[in-house]
mmCIF file of C-alpha atoms in Angstrom:
data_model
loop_
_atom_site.group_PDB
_atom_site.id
_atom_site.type_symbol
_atom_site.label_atom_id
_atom_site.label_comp_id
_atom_site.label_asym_id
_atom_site.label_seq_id
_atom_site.Cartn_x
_atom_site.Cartn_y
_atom_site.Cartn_z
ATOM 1 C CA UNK A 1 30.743 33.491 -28.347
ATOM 2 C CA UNK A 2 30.634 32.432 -24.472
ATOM 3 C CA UNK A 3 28.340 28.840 -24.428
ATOM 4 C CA UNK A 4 25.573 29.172 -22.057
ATOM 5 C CA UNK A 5 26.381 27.363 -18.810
ATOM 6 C CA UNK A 6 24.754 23.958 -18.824
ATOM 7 C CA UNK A 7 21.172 23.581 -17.218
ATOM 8 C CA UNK A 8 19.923 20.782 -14.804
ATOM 9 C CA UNK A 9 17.977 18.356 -16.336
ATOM 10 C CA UNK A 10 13.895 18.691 -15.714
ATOM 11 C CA UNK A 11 13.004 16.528 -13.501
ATOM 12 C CA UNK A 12 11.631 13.322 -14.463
ATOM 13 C CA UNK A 13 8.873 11.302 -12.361
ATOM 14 C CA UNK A 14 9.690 7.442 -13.017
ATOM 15 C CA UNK A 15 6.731 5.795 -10.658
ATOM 16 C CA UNK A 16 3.857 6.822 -8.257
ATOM 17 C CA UNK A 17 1.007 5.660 -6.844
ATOM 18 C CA UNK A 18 0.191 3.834 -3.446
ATOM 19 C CA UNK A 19 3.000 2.115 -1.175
ATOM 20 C CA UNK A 20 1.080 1.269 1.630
ATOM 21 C CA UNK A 21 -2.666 0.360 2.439
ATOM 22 C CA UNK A 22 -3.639 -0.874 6.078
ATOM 23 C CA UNK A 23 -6.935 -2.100 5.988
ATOM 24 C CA UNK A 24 -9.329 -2.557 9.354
ATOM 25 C CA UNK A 25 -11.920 -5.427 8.680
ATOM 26 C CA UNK A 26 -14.897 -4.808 11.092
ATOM 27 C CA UNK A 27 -17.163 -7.378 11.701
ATOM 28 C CA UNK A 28 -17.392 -11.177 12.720
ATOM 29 C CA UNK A 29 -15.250 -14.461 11.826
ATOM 30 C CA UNK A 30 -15.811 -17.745 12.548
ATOM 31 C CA UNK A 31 -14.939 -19.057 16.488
ATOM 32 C CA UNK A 32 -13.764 -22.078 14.260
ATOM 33 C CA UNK A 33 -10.913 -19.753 12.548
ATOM 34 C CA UNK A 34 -9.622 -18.113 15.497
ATOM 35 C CA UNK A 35 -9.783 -21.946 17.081
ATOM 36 C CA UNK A 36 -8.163 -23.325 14.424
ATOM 37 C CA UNK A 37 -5.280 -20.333 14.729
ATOM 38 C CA UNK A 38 -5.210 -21.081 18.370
ATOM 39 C CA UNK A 39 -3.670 -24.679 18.001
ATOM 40 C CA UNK A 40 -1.191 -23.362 15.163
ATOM 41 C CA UNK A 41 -0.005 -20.178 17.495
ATOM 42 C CA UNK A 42 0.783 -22.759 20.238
ATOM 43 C CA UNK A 43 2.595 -25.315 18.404
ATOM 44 C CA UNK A 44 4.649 -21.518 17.003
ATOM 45 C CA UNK A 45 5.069 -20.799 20.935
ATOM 46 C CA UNK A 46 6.587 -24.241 21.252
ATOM 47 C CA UNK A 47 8.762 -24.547 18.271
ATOM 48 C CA UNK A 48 10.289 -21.000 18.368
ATOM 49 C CA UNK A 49 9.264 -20.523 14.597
ATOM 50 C CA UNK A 50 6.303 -19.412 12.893
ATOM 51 C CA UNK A 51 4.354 -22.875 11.987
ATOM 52 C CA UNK A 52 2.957 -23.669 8.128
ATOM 53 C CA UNK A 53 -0.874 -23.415 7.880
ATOM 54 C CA UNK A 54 -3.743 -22.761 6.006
ATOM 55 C CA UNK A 55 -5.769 -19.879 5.261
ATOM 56 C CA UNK A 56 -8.730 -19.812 3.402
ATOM 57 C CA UNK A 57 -6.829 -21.885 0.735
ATOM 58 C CA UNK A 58 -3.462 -20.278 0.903
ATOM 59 C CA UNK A 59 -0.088 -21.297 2.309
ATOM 60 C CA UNK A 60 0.631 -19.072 5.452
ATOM 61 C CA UNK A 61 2.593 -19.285 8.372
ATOM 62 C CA UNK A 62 1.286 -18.550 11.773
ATOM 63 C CA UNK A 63 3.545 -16.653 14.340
ATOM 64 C CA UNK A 64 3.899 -16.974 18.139
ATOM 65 C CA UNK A 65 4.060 -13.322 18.807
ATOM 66 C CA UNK A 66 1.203 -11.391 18.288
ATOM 67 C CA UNK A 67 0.924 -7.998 15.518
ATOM 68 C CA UNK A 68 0.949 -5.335 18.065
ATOM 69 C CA UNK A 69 -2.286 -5.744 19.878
ATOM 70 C CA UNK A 70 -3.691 -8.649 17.353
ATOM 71 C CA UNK A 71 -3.575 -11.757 19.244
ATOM 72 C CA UNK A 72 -2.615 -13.740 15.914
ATOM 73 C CA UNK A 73 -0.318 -12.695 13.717
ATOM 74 C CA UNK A 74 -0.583 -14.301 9.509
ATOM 75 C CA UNK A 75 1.936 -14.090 7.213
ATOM 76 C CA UNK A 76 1.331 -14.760 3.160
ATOM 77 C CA UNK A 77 3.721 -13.471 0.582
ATOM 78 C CA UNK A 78 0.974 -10.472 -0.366
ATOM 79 C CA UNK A 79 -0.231 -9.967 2.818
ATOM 80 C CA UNK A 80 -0.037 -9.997 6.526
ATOM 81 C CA UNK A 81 -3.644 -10.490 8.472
ATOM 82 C CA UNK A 82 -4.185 -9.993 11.915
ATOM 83 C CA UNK A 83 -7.044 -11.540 13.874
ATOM 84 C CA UNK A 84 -8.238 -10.747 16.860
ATOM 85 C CA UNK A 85 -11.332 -11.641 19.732
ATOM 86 C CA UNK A 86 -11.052 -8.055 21.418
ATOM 87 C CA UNK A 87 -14.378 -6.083 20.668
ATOM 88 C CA UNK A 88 -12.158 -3.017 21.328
ATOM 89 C CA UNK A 89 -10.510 -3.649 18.240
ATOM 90 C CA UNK A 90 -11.519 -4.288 14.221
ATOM 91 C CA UNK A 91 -12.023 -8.168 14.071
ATOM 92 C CA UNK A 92 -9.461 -8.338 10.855
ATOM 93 C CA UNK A 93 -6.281 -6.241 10.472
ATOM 94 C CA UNK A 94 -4.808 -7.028 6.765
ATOM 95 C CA UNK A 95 -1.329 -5.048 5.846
ATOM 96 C CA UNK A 96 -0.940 -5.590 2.149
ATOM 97 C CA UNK A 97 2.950 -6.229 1.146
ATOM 98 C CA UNK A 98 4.503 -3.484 -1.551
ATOM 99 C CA UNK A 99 5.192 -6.410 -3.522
ATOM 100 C CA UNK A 100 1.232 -6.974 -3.813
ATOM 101 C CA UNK A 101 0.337 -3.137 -4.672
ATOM 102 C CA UNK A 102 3.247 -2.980 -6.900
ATOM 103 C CA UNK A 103 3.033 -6.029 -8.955
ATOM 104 C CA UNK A 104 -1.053 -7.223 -8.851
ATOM 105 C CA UNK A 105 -2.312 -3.056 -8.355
ATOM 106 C CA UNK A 106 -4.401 -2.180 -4.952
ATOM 107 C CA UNK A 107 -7.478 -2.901 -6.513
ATOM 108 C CA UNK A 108 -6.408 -6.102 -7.499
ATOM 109 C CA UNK A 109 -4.829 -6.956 -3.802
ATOM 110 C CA UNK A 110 -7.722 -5.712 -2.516
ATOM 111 C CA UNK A 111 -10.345 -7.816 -4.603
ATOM 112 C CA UNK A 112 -7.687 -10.961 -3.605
ATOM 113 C CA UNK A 113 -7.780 -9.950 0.429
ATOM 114 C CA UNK A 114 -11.910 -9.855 0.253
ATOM 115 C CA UNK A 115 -11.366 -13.208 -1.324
ATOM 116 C CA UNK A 116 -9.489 -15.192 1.358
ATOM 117 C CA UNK A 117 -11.674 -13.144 4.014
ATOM 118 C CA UNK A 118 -14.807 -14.528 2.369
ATOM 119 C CA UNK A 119 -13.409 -18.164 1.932
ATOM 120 C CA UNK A 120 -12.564 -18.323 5.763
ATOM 121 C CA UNK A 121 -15.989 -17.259 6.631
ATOM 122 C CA UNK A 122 -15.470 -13.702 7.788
ATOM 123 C CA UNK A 123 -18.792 -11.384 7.464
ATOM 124 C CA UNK A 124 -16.162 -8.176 7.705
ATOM 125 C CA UNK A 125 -16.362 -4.313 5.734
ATOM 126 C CA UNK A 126 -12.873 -3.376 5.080
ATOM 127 C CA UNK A 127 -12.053 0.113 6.029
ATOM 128 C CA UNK A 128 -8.770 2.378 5.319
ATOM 129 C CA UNK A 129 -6.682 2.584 8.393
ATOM 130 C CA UNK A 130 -3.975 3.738 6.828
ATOM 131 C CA UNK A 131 -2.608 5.195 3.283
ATOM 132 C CA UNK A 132 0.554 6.162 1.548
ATOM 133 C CA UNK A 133 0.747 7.701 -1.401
ATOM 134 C CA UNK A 134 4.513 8.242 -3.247
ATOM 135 C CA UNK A 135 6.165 9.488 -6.288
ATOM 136 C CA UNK A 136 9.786 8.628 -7.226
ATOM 137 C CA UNK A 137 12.004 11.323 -9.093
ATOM 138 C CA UNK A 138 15.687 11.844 -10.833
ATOM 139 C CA UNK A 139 16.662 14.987 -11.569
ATOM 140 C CA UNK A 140 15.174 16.899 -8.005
ATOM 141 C CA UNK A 141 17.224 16.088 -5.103
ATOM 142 C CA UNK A 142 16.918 18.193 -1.893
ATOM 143 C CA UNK A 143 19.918 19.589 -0.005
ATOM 144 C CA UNK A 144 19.602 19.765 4.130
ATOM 145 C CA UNK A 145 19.480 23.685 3.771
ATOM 146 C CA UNK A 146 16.544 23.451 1.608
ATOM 147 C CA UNK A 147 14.891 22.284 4.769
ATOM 148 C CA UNK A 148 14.142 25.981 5.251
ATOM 149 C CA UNK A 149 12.447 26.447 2.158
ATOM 150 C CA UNK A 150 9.187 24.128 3.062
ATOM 151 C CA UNK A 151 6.152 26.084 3.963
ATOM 152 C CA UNK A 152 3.044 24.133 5.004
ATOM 153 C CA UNK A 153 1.167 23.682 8.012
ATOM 154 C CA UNK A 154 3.640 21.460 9.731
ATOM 155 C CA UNK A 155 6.481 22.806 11.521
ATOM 156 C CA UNK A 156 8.284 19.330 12.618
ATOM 157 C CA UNK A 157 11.478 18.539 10.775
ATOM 158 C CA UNK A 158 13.518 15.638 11.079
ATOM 159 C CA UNK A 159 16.974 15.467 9.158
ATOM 160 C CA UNK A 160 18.899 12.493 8.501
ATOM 161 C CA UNK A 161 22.302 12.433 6.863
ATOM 162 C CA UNK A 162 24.951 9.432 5.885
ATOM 163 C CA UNK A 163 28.749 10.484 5.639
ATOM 164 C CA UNK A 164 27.977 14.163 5.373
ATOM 165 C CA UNK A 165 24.954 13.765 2.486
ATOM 166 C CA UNK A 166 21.133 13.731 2.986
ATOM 167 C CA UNK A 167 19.578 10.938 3.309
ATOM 168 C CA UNK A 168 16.217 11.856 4.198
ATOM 169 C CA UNK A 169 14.072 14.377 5.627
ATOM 170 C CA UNK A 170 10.417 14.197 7.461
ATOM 171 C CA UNK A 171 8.044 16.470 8.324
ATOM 172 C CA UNK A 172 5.117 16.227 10.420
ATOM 173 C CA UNK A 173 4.504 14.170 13.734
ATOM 174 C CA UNK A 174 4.302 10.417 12.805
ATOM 175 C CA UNK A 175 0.668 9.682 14.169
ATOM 176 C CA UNK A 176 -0.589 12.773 13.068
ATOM 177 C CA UNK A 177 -3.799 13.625 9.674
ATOM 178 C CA UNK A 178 -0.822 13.730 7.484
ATOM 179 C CA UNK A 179 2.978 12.907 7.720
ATOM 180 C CA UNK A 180 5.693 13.307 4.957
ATOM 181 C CA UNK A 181 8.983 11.793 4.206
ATOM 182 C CA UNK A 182 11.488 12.646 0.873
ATOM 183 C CA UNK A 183 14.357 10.427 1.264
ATOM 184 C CA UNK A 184 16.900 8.477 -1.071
ATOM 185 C CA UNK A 185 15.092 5.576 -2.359
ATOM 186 C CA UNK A 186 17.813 4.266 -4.263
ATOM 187 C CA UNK A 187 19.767 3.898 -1.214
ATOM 188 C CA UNK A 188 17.188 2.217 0.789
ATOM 189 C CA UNK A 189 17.049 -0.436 -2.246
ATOM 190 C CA UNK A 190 20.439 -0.973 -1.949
ATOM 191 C CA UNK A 191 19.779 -1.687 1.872
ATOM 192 C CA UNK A 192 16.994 -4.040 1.788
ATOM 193 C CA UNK A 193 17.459 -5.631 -1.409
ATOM 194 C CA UNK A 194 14.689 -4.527 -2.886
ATOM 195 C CA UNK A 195 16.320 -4.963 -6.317
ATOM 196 C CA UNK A 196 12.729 -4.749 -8.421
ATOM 197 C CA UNK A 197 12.341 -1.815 -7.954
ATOM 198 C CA UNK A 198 14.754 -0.668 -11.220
ATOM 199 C CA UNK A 199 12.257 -2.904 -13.025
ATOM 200 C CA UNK A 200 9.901 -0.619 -11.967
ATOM 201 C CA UNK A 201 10.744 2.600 -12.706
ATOM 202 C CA UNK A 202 11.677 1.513 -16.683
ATOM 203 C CA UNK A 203 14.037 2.672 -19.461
ATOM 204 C CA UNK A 204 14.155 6.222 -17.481
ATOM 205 C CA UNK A 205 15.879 5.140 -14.537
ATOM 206 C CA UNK A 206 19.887 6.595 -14.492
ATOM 207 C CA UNK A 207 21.448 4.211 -12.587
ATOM 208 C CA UNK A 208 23.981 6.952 -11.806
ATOM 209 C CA UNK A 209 21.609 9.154 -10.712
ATOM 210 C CA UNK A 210 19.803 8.858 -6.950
ATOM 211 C CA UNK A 211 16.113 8.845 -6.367
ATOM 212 C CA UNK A 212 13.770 10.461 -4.718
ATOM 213 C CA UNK A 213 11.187 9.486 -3.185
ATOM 214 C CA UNK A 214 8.325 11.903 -1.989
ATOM 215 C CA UNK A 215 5.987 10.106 0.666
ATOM 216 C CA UNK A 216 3.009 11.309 2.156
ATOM 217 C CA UNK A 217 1.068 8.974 5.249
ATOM 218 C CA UNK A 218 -2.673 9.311 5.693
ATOM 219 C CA UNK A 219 -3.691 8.612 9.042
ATOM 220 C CA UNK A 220 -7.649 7.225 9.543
ATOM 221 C CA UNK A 221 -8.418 10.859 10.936
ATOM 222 C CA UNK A 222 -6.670 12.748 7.642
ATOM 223 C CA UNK A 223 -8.276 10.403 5.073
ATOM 224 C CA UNK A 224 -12.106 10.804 7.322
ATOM 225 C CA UNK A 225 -11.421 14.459 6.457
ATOM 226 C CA UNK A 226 -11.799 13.677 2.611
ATOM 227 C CA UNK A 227 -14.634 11.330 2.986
ATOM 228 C CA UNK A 228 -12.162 8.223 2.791
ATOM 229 C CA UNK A 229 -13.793 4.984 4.556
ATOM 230 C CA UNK A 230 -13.945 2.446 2.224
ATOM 231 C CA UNK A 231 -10.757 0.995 -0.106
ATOM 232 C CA UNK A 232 -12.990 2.612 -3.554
ATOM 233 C CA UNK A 233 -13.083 5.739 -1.395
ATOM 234 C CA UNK A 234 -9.174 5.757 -1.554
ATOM 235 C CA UNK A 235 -9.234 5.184 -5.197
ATOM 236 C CA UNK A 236 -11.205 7.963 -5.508
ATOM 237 C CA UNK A 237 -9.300 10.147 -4.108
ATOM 238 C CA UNK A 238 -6.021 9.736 -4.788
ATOM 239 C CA UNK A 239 -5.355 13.023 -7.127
ATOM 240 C CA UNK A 240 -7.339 15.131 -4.679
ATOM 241 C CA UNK A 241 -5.230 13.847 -1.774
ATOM 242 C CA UNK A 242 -2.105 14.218 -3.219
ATOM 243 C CA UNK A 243 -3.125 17.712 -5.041
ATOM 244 C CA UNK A 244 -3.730 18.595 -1.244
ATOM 245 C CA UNK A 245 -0.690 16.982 0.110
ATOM 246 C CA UNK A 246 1.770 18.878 -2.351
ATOM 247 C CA UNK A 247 -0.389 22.229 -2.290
ATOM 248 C CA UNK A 248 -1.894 23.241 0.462
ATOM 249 C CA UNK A 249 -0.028 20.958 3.121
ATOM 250 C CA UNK A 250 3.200 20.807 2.436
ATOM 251 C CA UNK A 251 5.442 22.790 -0.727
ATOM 252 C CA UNK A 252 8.988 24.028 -1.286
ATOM 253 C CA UNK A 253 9.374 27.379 -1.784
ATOM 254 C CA UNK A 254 11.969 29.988 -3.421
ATOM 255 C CA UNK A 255 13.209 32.417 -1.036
ATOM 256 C CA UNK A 256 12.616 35.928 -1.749
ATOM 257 C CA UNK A 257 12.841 39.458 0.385
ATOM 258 C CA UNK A 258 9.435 39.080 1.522
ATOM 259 C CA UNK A 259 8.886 37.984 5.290
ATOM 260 C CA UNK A 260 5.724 36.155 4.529
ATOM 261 C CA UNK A 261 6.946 32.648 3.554
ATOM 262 C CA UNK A 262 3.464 31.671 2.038
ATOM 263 C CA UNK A 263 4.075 34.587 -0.162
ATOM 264 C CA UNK A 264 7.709 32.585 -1.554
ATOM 265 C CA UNK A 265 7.070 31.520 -5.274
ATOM 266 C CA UNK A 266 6.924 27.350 -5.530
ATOM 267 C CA UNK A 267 10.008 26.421 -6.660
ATOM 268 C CA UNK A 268 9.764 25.142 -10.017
ATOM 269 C CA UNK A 269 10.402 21.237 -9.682
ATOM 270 C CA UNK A 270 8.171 21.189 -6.690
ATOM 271 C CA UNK A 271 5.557 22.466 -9.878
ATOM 272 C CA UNK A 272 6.637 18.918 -11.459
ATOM 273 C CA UNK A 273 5.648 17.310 -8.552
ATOM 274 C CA UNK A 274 2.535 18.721 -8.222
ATOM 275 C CA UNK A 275 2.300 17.830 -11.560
ATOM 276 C CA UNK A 276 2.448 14.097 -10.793
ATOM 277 C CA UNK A 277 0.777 11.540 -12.472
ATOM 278 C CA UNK A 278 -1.279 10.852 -9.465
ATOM 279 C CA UNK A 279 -2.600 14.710 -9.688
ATOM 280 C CA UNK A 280 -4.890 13.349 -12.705
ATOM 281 C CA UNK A 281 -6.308 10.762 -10.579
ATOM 282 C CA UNK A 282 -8.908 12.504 -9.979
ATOM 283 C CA UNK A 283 -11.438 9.747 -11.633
ATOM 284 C CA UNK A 284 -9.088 6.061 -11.161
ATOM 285 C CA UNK A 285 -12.055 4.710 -10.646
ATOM 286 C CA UNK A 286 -13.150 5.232 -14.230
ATOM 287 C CA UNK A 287 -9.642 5.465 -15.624
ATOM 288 C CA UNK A 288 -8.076 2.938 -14.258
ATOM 289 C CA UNK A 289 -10.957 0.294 -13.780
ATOM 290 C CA UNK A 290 -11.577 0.710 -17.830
ATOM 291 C CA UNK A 291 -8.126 0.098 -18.265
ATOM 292 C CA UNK A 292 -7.617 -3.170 -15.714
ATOM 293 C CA UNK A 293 -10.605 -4.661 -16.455
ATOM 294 C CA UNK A 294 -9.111 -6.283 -19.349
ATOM 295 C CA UNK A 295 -5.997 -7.177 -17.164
ATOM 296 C CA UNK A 296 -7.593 -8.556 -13.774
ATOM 297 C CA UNK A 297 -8.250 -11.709 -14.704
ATOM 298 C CA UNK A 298 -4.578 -12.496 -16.023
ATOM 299 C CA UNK A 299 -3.068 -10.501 -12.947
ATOM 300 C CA UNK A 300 -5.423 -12.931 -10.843
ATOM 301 C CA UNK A 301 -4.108 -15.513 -12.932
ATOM 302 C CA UNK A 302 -1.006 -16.320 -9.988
ATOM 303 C CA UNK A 303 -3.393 -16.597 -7.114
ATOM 304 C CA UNK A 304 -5.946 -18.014 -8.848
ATOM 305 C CA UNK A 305 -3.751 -21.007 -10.271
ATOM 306 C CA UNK A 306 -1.786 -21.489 -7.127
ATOM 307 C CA UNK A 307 -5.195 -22.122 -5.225
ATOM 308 C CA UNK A 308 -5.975 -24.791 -7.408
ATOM 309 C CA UNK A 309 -3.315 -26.256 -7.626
ATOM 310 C CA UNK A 310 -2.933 -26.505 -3.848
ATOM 311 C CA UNK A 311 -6.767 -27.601 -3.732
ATOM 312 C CA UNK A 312 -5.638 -30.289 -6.585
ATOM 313 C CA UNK A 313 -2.911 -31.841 -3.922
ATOM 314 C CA UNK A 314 -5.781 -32.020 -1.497
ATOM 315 C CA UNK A 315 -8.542 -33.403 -3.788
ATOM 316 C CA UNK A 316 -6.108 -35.738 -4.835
ATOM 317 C CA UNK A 317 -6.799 -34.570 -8.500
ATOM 318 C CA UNK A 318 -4.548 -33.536 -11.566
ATOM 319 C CA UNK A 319 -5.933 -31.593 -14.093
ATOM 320 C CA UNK A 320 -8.025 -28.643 -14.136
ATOM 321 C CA UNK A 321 -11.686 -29.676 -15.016
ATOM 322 C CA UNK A 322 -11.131 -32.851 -12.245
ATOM 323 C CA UNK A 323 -10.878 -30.295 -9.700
ATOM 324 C CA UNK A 324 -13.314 -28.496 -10.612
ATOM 325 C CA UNK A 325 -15.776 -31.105 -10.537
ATOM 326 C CA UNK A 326 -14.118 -32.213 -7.137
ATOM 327 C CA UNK A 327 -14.872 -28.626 -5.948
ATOM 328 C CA UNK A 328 -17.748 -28.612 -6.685
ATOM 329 C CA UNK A 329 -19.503 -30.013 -3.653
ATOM 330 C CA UNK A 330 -17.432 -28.611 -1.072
ATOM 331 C CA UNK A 331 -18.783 -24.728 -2.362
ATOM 332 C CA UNK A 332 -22.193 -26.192 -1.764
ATOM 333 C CA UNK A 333 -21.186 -26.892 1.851
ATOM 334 C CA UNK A 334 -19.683 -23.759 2.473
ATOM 335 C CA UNK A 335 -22.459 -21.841 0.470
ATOM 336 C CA UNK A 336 -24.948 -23.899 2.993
ATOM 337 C CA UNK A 337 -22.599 -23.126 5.847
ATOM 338 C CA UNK A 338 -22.492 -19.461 5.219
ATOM 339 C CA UNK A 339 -26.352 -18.947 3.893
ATOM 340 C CA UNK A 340 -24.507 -17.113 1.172
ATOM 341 C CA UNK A 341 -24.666 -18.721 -2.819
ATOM 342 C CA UNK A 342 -22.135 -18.319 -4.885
ATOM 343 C CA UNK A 343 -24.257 -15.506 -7.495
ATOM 344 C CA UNK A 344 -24.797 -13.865 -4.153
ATOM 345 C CA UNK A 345 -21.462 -13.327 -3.677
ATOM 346 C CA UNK A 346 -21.070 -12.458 -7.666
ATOM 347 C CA UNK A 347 -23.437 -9.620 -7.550
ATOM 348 C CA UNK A 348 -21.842 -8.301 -4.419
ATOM 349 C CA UNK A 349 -18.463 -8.349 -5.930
ATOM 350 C CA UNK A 350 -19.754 -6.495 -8.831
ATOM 351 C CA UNK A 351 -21.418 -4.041 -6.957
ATOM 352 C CA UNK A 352 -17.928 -3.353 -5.255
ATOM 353 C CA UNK A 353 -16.343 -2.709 -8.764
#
């Protein structure tokens, strides 16, 4: 008896969800903030180094070069915020770091962005700019001639390849509604040093095995065509977007006799992909906000305690309930200062989830 030949292993999805979130903040802030980021962008000018400061409560440093066309230019271990006194331009810019998403969730890292806006005294509506939704794989790897085999409505390829082997592959114009990009995560970890990201995918991961990662870039104008504005807007349509994305914009085909590639069966572990978890997203508002709600708190728990504790250094108090106490009547100042109390700002925030 001949033994069948062996089969590739199914392919097996170890993560997905969203890798990158730009968020536009339009609106007002305080002449006092942009003041106050004045002086520390100087003394970064003068020094040749970004310059320690203080941002709604957080540690930050301030650089001398602006973010693109945002005058200044914040850095904070979640997040980098861009501000801005150009009425062309979205008062806030706020560029979330994959550390954030991946370890607090984006509706968690979006909940703590609205926070430090609202302690600085921006009056700002955060808006999607920008979104990237990904799913990581072993078993499904994509040689350069399968380049062919893609049928969607973009007909820009871009092929990269290290010592003879693929390395990556994009389609689409960068800039454009949508823009994809499959390339070999685990050697991009290895590159930047990324080296949480094993943690991440779990007991699955084959650490003999590459991954890849399948990446598809929203623009503002592809995300307006699905209704997407606000950051709940994005977390409502995650499974339709990427149901879209791997469907109708962009699939890998089987070649067959037939001229008419649309007509080319979908090659089985582009099935598993459409398949991805993120394809029953369809309602993460109500799935995933039943299951966080429980967590939020403790995944708040980092930010939340570090605030204090830096708030304890300058109250000059050491335990929790003195600080408290000693916060107190600096929230009544601000509340006074902003004409917003703090149940106001409960209700709103409840409203928002």
């Amino acid at each position: 008896m001949v033994a069948a030949p062996p089969t590739e292993p199914s392919p097996i999805e170890l993560t997905s969800g969203i890798d990158a979130f730009y968020l536009s903040g339009f609106g007002t802030i305080p002449s006092g903030l942009l003041d106050y980021l004045d002086v520390a962008r100087s003394r970064a000018i003068e020094h040749g180094t970004p310059v320690d400061a203080d941002l709604g409560g957080y540690p930050v440093r301030v650089l001398g070069s602006p973010w693109q066309m945002y005058r200044y230019c914040v850095q904070h271990e979640l997040a980098r915020f861009g501000f801005t006194l150009s009425d062309a331009l979205p008062a806030v810019r706020v560029q979330p770091t994959a550390m954030a998403l991946h370890a607090l969730g984006p509706e968690t890292t979006v909940l703590w962005v609205r926070n430090v806006l609202d302690a600085v005294g921006a009056d700002v509506q955060l808006q999607v700019a920008r979104l990237d939704l990904h799913s990581d794989w072993q078993g499904f790897w994509i040689e350069a001639e399968e380049r062919q085999n893609f049928v969607g409505y973009a007909n820009r390829r871009a092929l990269y390849e290290i010592d003879d082997e693929l390395s990556g592959l994009n389609i689409g114009a960068r800039g454009g509604a949508v823009y994809a990009r499959l390339y070999d995560k685990t050697r991009e970890v290895e590159q930047t040093g990324h080296d949480w990201w094993p943690e991440l995918w779990g007991n699955q991961f084959d650490p003999e095995r590459p991954v890849l990662r399948i990446e598809f870039e929203f623009s503002r104008d592809g995300l307006r065509e699905f209704g997407v504005s606000s950051p709940e807007d994005a977390f409502e349509q995650v499974g339709p977007l990427w149901a879209y994305a791997t469907g109708s914009w962009l699939s890998l085909r089987v070649p067959t006799g037939d001229d008419t590639r649309s007509r080319w069966p979908v090659d089985p572990r582009w099935q598993s992909v459409q398949r991805s978890a993120m394809a029953g997203a369809a309602l993460p508002a109500k799935r995933i906000r039943a299951g966080e709600k429980a967590g939020s708190l403790r995944k708040l728990m980092p930010a939340l305690v570090g605030f204090l504790s830096g708030s304890a250094v300058h109250l000059g108090t050491s335990n929790v309930i003195d600080t408290f106490d000693a916060l107190l009547p600096h929230i009544d100042v601000f509340e006074r200062l902003t004409g917003v109390s703090f149940p106001e700002r409960v209700d709103e925030k409840r409203r928002r989830t």
